[in-house]
Short mmCIF file of C-alpha atoms in Angstrom, two decimals:
data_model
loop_
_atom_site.label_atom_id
_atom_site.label_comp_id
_atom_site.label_asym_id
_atom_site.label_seq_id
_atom_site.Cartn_x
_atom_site.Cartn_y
_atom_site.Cartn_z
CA UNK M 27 121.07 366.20 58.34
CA UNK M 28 121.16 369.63 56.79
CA UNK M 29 123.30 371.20 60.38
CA UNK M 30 126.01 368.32 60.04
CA UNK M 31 126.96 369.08 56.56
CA UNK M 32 127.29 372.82 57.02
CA UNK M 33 128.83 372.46 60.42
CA UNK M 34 131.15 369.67 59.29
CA UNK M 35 131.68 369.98 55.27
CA UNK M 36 131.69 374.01 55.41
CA UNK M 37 132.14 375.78 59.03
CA UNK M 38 134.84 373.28 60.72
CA UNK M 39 137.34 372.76 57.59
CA UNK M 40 137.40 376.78 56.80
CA UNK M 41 137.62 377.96 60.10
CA UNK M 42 140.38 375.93 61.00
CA UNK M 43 142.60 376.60 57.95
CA UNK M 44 141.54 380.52 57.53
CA UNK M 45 145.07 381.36 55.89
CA UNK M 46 143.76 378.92 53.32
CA UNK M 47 140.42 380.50 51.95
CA UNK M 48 139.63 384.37 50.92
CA UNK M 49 138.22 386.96 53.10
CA UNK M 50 134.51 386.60 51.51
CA UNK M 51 134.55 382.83 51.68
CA UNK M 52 135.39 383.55 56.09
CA UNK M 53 132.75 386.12 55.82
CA UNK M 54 130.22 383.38 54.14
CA UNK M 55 131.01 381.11 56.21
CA UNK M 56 131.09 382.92 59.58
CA UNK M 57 127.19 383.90 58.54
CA UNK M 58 126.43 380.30 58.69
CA UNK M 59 127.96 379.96 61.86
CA UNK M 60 125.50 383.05 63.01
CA UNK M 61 122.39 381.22 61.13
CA UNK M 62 122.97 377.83 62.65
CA UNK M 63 123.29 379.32 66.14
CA UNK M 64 120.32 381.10 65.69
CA UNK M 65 118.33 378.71 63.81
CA UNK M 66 119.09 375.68 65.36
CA UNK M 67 119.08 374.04 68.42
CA UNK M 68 122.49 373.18 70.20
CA UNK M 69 122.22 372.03 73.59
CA UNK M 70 122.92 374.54 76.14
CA UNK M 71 126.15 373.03 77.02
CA UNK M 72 127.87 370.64 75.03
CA UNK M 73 130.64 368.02 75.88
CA UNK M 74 133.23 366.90 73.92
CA UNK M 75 132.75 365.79 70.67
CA UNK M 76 129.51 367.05 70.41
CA UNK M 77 128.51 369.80 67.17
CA UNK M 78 128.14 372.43 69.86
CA UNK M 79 131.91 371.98 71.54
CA UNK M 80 133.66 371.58 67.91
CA UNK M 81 132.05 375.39 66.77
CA UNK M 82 132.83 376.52 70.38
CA UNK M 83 136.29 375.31 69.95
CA UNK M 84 137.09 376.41 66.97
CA UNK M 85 135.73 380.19 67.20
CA UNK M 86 137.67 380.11 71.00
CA UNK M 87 140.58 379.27 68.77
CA UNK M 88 140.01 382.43 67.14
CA UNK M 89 139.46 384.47 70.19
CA UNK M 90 142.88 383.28 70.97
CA UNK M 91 144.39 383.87 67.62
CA UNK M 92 143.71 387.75 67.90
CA UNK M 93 144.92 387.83 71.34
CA UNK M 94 148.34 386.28 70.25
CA UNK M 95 148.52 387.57 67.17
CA UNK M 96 147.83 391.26 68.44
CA UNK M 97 150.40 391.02 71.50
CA UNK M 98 153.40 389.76 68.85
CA UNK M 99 152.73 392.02 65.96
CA UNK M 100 149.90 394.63 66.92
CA UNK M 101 147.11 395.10 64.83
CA UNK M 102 147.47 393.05 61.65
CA UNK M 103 145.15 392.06 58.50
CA UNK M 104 144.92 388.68 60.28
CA UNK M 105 143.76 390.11 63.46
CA UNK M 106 141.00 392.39 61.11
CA UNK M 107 139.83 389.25 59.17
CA UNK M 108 139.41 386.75 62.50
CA UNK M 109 137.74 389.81 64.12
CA UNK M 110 135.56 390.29 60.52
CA UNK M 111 135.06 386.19 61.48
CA UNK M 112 134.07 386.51 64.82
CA UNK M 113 131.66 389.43 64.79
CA UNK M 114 130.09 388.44 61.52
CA UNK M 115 129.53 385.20 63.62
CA UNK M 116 127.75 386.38 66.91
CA UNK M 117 126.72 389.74 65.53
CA UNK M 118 123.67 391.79 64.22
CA UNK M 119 125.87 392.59 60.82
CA UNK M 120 125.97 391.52 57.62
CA UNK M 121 122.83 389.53 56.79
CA UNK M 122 121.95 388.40 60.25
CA UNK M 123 118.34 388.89 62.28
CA UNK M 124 119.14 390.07 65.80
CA UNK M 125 121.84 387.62 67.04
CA UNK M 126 122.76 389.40 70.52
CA UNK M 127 122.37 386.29 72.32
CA UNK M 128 124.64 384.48 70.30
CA UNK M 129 128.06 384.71 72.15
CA UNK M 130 126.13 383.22 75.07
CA UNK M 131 124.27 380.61 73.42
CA UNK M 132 128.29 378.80 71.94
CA UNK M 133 129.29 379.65 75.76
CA UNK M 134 132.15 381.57 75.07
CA UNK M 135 134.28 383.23 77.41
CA UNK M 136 135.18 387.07 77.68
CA UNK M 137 137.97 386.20 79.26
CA UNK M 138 139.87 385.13 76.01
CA UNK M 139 139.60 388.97 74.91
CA UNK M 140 141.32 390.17 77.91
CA UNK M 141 144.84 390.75 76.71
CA UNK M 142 143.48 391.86 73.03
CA UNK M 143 141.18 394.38 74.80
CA UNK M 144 143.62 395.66 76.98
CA UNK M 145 146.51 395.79 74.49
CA UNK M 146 143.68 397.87 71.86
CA UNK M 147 143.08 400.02 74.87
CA UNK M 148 146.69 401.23 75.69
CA UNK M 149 147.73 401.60 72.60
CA UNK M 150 144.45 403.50 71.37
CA UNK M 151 144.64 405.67 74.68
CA UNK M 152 148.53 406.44 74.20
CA UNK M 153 148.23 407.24 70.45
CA UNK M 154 150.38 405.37 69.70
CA UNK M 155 148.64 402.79 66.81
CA UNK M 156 147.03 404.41 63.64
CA UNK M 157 143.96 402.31 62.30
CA UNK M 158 142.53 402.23 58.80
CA UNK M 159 138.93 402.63 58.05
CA UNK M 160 138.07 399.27 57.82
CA UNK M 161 139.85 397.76 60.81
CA UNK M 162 138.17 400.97 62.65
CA UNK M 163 134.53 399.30 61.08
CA UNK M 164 135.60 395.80 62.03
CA UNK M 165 136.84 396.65 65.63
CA UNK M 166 133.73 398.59 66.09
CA UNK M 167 131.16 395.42 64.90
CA UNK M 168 133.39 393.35 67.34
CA UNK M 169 133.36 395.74 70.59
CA UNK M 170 129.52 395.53 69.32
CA UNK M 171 129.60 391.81 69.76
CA UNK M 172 131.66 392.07 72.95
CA UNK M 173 129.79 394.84 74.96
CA UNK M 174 126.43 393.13 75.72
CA UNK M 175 128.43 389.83 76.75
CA UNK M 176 131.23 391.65 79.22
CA UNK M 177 129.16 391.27 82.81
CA UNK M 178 132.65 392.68 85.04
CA UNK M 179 133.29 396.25 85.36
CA UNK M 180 136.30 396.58 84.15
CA UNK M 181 135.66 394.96 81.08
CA UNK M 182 132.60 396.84 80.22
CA UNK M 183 135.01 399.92 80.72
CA UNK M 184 137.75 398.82 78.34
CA UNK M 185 135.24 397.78 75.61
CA UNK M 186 133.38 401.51 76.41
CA UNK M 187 137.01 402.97 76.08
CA UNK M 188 137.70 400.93 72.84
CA UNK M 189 134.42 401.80 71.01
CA UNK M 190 134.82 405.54 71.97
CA UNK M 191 138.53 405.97 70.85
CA UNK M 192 137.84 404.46 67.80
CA UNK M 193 133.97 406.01 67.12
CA UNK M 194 136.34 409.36 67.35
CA UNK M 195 138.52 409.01 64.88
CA UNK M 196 136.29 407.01 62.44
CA UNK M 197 132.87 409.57 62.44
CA UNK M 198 135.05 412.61 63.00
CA UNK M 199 138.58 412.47 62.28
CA UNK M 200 139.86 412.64 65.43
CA UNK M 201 142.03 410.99 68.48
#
């Protein structure tokens, strides 16, 4: 079947080695994540060792990756490229249809962009991190991705915070 091969020949061996491919071939293959979890079927919730868990697993990994790598090093080409990955993946960028409901269809949890988001937001607030255009253009696709999924308060505000600070700077120069 046609979702097996992509999801384990393609998806599953890139996203877990991402140091190992080039930023278009993440990109590629984080629009077939989008596409399959549009296009096809995964049961609502799925156990272990189902298709649905090991694309839920992996992009959670990811989620987690930015958080880490974020807290240890601040904002890094890694953290850009996994958050190029993971909006490119639930998003309405690139060459995806509307894909708003995508973040909720894998089941994935806001709560593993907790520390990144609040990190972002201190140091955005303080002044005290510079971004570059397109980490601005990838932060903002992923606060896109991140907004419509936060349901608590005080994560709606920090993403709100996030997307303004950087909106500011990147449309008119800014802080």
């Amino acid at each position: 079947e046609i979702q097996k091969q992509i999801i384990y020949e393609l998806i599953l061996p890139v996203l877990t080695s991402p140091n190992e491919y080039p930023g278009l071939v993440l990109e590629c293959v984080a629009e077939c994540v989008n596409t399959i979890t549009r296009r096809i079927d995964f049961p609502e919730y799925g156990g272990l060792g189902t298709d649905h868990f090991k694309v839920f697993n992996v992009l959670s990994e990811a989620q987690r990756r930015v958080s880490s790598v974020i807290m240890e090093n601040g904002v890094t080409d890694e953290v850009t490229q996994t958050c190029m990955v993971l909006a490119l993946a639930f998003g309405p960028i690139g060459f995806a249809d509307d894909t708003r409901h995508n973040y909720a269809l894998l089941n994935m949890s806001m709560s593993e962009n907790e520390h990144f988001l609040t990190y972002l937001n201190e140091k955005l607030t303080t002044g005290s991190i510079a971004l570059d255009q397109k980490t601005r253009s990838v932060l903002l696709s992923w606060t896109s991705v991140l907004l419509p999924n936060a349901k608590q308060r005080d994560c709606i505000d920090l993403v709100l915070s996030i997307t303004s600070h950087i909106a500011t700077v990147h449309f008119h120069g800014k802080a």
